[in-house]
CSV table of N, CA and C in Angstrom, one decimal:
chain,number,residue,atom,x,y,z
A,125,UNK,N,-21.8,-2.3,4.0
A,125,UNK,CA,-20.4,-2.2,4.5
A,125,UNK,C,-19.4,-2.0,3.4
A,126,UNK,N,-18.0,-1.7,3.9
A,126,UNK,CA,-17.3,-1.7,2.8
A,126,UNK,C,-17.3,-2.8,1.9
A,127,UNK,N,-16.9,-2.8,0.8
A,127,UNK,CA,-17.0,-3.3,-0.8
A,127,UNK,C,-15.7,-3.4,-1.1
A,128,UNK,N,-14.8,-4.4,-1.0
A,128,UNK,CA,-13.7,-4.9,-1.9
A,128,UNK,C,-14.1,-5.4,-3.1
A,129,UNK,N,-13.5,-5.2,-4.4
A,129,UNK,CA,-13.5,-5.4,-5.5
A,129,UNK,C,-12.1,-6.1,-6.1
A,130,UNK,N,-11.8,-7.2,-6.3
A,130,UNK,CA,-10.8,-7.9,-7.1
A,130,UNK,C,-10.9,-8.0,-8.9
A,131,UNK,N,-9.7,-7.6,-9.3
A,131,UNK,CA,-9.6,-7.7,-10.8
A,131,UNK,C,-8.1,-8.8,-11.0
A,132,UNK,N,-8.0,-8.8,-12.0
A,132,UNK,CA,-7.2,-9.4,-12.7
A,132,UNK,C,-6.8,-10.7,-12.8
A,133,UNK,N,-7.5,-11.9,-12.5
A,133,UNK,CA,-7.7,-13.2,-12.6
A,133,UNK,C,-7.4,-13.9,-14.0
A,134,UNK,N,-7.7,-15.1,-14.3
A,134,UNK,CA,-7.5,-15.8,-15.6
A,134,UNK,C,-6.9,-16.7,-15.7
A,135,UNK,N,-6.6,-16.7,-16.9
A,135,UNK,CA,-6.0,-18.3,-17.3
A,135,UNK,C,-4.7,-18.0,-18.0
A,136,UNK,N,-3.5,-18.9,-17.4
A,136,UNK,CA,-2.4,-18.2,-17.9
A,136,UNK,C,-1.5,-20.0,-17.6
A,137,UNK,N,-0.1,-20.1,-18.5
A,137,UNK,CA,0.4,-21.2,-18.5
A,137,UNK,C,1.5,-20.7,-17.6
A,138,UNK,N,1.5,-21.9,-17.3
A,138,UNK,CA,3.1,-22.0,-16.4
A,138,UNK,C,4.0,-21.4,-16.9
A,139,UNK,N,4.7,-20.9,-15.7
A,139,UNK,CA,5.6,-19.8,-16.2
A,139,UNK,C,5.4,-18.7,-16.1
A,140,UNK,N,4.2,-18.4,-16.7
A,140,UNK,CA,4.0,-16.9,-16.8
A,140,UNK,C,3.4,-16.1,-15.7
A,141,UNK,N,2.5,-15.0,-15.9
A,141,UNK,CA,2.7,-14.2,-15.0
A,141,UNK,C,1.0,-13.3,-15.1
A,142,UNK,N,0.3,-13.3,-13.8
A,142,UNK,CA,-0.5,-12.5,-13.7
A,142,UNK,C,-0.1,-10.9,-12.6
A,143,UNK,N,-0.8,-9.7,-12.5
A,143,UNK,CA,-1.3,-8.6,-11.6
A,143,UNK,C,-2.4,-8.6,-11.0
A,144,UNK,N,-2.9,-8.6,-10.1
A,144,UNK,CA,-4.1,-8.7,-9.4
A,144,UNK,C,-4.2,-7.3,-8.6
A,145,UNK,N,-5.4,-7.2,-8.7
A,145,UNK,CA,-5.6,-5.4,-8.3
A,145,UNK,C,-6.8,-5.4,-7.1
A,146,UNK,N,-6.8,-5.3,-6.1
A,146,UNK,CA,-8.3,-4.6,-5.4
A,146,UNK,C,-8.4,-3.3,-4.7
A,147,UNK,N,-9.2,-3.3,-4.6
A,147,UNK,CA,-9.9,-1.6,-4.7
A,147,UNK,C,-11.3,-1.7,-3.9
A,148,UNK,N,-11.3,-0.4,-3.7
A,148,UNK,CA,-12.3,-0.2,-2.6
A,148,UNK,C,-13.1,1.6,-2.8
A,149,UNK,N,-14.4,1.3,-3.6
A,149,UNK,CA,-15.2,2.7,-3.2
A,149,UNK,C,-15.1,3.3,-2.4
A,150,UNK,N,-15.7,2.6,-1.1
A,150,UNK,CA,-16.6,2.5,0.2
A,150,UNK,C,-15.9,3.5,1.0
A,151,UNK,N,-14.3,2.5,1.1
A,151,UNK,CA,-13.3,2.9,1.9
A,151,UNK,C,-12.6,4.6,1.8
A,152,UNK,N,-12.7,5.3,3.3
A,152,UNK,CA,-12.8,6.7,3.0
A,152,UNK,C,-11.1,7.0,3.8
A,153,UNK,N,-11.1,6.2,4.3
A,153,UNK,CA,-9.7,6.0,4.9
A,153,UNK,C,-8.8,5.0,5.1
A,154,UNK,N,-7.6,5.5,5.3
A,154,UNK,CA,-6.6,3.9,5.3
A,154,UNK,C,-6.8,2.2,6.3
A,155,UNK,N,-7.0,1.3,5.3
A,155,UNK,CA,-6.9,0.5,6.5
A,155,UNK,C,-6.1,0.2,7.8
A,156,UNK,N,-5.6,-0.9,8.5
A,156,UNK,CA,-4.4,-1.2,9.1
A,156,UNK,C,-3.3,-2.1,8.1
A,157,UNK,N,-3.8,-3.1,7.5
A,157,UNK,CA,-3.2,-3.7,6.8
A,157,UNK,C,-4.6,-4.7,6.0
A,158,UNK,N,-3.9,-4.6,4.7
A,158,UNK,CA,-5.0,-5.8,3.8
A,158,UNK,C,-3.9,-7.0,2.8
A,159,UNK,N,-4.9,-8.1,3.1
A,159,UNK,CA,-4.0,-9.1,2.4
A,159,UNK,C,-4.5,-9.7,1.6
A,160,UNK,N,-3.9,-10.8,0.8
A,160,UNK,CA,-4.2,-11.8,-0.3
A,160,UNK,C,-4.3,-13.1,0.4
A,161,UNK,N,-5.5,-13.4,0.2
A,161,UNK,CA,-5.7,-15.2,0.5
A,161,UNK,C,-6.5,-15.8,-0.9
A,162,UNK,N,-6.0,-17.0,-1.1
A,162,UNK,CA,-6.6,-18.4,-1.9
A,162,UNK,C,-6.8,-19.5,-1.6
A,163,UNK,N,-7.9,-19.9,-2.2
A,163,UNK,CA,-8.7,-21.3,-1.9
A,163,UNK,C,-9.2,-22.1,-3.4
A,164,UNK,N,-8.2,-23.4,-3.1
A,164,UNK,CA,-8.7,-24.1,-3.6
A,164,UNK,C,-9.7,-25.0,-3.3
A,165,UNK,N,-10.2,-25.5,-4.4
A,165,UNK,CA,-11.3,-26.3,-4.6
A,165,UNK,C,-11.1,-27.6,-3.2
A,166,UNK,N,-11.8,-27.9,-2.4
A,166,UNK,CA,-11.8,-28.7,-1.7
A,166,UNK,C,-10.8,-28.4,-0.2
A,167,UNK,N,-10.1,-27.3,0.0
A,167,UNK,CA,-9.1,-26.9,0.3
A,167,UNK,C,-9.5,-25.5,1.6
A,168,UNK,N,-8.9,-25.3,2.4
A,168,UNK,CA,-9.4,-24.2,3.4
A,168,UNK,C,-8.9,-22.9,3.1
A,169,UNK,N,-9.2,-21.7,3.2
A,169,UNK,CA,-8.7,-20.7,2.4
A,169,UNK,C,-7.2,-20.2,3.3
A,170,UNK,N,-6.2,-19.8,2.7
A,170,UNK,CA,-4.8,-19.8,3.0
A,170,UNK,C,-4.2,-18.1,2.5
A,171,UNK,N,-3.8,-17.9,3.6
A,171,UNK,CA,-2.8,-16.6,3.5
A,171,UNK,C,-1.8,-16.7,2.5
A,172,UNK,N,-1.9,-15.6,1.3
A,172,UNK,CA,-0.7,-15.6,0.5
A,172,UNK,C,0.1,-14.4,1.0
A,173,UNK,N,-0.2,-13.4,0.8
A,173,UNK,CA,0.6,-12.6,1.0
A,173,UNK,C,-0.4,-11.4,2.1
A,174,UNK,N,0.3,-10.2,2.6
A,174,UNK,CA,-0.2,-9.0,3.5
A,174,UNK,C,0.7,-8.3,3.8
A,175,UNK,N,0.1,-7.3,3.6
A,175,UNK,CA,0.8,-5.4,3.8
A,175,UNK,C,0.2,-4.6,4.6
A,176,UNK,N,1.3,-4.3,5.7
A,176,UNK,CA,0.2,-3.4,6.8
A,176,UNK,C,0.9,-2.0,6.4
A,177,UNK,N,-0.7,-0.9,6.0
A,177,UNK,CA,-0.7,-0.1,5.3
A,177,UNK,C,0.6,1.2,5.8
A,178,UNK,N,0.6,1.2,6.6
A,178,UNK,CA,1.7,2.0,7.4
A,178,UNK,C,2.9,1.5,7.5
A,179,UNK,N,3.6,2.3,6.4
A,179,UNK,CA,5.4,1.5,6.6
A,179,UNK,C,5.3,0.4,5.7
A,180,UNK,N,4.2,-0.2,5.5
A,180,UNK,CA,4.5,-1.2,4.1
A,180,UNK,C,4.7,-2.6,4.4
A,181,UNK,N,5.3,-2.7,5.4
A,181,UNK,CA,5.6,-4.4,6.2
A,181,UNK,C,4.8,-5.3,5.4
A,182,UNK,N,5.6,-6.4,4.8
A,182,UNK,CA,5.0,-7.2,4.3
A,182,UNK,C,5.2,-8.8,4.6
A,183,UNK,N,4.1,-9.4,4.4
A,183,UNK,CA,4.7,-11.0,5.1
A,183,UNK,C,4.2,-12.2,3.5
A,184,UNK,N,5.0,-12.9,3.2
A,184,UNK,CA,4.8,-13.7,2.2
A,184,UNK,C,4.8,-15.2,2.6
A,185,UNK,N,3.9,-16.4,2.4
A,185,UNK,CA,4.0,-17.4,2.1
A,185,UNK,C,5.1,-18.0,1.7
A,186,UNK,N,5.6,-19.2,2.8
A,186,UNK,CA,6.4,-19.9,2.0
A,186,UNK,C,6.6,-20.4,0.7
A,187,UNK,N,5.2,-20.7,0.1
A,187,UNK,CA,5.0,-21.1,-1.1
A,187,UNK,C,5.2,-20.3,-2.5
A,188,UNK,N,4.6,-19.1,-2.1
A,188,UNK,CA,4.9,-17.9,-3.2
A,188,UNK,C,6.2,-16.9,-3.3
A,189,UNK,N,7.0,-17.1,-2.2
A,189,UNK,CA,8.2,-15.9,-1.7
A,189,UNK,C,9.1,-16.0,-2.8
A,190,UNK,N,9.5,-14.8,-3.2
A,190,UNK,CA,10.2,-15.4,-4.2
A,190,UNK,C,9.9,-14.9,-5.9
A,191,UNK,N,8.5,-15.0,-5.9
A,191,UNK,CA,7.9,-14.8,-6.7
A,191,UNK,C,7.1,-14.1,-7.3
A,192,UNK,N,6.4,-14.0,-5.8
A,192,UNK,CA,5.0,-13.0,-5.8
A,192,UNK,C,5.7,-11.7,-5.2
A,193,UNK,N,4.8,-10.8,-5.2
A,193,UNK,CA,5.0,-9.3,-4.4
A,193,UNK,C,4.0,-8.5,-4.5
A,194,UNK,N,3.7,-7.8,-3.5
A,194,UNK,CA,2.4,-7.4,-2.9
A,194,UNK,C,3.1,-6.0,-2.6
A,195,UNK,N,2.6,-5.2,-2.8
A,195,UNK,CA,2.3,-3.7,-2.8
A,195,UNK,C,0.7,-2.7,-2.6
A,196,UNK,N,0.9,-1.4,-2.3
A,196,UNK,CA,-0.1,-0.5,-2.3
A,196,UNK,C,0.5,0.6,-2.7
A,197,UNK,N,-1.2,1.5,-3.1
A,197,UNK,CA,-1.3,2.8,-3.4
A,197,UNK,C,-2.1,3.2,-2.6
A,198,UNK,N,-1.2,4.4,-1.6
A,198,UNK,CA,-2.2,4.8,-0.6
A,198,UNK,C,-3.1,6.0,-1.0
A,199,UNK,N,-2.5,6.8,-2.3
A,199,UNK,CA,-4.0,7.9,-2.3
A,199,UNK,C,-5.1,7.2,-3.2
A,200,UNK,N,-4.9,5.8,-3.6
A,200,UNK,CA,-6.1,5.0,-4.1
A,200,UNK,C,-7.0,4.3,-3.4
A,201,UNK,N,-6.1,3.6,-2.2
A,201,UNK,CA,-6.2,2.5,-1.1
A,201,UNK,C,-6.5,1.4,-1.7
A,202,UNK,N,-5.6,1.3,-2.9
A,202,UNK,CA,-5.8,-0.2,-3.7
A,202,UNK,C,-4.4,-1.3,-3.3
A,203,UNK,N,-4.7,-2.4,-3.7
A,203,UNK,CA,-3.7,-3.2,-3.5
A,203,UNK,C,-3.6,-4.0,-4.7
A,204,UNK,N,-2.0,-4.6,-4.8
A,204,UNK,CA,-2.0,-5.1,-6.0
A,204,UNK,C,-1.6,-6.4,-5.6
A,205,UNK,N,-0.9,-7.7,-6.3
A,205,UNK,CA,-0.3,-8.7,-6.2
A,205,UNK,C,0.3,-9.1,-7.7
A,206,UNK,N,1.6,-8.6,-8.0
A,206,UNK,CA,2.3,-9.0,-9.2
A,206,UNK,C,3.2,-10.4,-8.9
A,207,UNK,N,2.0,-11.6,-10.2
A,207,UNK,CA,3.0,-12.8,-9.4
A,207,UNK,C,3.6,-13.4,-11.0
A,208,UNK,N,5.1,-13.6,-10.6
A,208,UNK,CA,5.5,-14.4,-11.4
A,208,UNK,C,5.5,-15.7,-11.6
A,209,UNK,N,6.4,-16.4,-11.9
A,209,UNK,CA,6.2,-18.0,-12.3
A,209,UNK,C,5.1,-19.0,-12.0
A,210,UNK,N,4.4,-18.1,-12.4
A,210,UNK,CA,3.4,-19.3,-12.0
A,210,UNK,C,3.3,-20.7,-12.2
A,211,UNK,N,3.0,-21.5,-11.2
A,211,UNK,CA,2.7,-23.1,-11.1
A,211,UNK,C,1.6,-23.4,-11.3
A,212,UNK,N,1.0,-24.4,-11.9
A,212,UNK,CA,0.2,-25.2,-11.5
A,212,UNK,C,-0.8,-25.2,-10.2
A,213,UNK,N,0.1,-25.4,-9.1
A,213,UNK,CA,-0.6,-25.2,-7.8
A,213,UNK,C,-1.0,-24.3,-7.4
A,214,UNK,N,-0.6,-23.2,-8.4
A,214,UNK,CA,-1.0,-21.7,-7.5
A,214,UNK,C,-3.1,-21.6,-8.2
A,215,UNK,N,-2.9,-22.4,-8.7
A,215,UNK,CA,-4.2,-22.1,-9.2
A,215,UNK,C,-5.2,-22.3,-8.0
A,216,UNK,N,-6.4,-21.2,-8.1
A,216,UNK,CA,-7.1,-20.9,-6.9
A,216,UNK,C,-8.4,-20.1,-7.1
A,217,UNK,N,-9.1,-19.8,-6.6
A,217,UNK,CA,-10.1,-18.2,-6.1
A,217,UNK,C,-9.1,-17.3,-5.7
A,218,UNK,N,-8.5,-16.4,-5.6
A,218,UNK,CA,-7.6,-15.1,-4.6
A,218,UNK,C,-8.9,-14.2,-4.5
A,219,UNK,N,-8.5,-14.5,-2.8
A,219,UNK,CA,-9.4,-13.1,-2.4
A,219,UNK,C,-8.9,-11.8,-1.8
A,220,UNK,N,-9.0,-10.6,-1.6
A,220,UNK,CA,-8.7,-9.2,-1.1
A,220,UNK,C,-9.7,-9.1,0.4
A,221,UNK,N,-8.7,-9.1,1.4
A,221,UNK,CA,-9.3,-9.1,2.5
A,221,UNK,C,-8.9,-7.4,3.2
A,222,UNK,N,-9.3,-7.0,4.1
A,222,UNK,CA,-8.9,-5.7,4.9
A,222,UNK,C,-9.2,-5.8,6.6
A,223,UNK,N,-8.8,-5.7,7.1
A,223,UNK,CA,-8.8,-5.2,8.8
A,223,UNK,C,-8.6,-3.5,8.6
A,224,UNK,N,-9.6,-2.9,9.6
A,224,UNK,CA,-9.5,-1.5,9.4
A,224,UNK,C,-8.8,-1.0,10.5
A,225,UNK,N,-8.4,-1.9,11.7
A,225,UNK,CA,-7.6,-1.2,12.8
A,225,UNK,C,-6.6,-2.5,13.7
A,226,UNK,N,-6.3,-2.1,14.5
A,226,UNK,CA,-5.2,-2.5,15.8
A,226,UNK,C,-6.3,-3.7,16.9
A,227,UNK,N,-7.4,-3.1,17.1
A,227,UNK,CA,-8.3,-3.5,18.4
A,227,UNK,C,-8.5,-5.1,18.3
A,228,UNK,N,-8.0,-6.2,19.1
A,228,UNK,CA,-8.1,-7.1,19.1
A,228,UNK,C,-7.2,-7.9,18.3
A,229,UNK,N,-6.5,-7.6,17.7
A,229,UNK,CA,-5.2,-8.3,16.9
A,229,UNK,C,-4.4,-9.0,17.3
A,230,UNK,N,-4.2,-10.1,16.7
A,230,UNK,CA,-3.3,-11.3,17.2
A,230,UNK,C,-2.3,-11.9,16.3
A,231,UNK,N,-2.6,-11.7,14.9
A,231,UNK,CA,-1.8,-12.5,14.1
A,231,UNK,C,-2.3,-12.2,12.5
A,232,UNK,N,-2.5,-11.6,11.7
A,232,UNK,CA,-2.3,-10.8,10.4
A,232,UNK,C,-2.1,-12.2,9.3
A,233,UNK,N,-1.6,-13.0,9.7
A,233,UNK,CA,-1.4,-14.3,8.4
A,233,UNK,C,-2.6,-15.1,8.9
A,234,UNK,N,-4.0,-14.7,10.0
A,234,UNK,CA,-5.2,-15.5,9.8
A,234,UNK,C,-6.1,-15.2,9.2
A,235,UNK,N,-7.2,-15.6,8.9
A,235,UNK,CA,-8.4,-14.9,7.9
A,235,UNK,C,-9.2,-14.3,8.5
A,236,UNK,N,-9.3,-14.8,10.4
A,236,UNK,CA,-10.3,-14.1,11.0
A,236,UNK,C,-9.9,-13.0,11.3
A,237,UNK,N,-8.9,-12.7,11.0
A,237,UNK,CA,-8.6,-10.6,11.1
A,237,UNK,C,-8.8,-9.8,10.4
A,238,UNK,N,-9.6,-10.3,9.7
A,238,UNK,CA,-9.8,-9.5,8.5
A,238,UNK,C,-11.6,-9.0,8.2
A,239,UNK,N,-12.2,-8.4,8.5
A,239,UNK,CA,-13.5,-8.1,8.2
A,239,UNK,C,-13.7,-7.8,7.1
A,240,UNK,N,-13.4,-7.8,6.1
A,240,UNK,CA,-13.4,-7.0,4.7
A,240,UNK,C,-13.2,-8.0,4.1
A,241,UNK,N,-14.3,-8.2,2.8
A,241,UNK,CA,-13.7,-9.6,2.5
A,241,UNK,C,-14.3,-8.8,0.6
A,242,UNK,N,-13.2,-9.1,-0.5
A,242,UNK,CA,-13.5,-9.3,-2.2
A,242,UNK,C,-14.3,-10.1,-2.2
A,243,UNK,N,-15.4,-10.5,-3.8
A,243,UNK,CA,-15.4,-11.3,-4.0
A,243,UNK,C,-15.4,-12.4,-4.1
A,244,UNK,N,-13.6,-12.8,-4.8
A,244,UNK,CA,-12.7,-13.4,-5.5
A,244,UNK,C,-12.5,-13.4,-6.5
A,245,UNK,N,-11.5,-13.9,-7.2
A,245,UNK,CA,-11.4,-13.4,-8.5
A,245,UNK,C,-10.4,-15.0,-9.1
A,246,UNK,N,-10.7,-15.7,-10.1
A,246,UNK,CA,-10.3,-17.0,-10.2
A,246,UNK,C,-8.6,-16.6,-11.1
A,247,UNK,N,-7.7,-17.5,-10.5
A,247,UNK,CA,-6.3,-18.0,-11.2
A,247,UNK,C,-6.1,-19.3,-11.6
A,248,UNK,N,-6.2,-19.6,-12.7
A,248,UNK,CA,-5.6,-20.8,-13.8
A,248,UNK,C,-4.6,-21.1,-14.1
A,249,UNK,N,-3.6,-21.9,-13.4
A,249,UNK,CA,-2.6,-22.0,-14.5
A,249,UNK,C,-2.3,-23.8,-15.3
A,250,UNK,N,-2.4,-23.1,-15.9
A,250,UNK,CA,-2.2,-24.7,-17.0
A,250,UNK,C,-0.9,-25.0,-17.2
A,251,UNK,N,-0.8,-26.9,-17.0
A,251,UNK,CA,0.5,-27.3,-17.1
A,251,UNK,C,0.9,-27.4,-18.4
């Protein structure tokens, strides 16, 4: 099946700032919308950010708004996530999820809408 790929992870101090990138071989056409979720250690995995691919609509987390921002390239069908100030708490796994259509849809900030799942890609931030 499709193959999400996550890049740009690491270890970085408070304050500063990572890009997170995913990307897709597989994918021959546009999804509906794909988003960012993280999971911490002991923790159930949580909606950060999502962009539905048409028009761009975007929905952010209370926690990151503000800070984070979520974009696409549609002749790539990649997605990014440029996040600033990073905390402490933001430290996680981030994964790249995708839903490829409309059929059955209820709500875009859950994880079961999503069939398409990254690996993950780990975020550190040190206090």
């Amino acid at each position: 099946q499709v193959q999400l790929v996550e890049s740009g992870g690491g270890l970085v101090q408070a304050g500063g700032s990572l890009r997170l990138s995913c990307a897709s071989s597989a994918l021959t056409f546009s999804p509906y919308a794909m988003a960012w979720f993280r999971q911490a250690p002991g923790n159930e995995r949580e909606i950060v950010a999502g962009i539905r691919w048409s028009g761009g609509t975007t929905y952010y987390a209370d926690s990151v708004k503000g800070r984070f921002t979520i974009s696409r390239d549609n002749a790539k069908i990649a997605m990014y996530l440029q996040m600033n100030t990073l905390k402490p708490e933001d430290t996680a796994v981030y994964y790249c999820a995708a839903r490829s259509g409309l059929r059955g849809l209820r709500d875009l900030r859950e994880r079961n809408e999503y069939e398409y799942w990254g690996q993950g890609t780990q975020v550190t931030v040190s206090s």
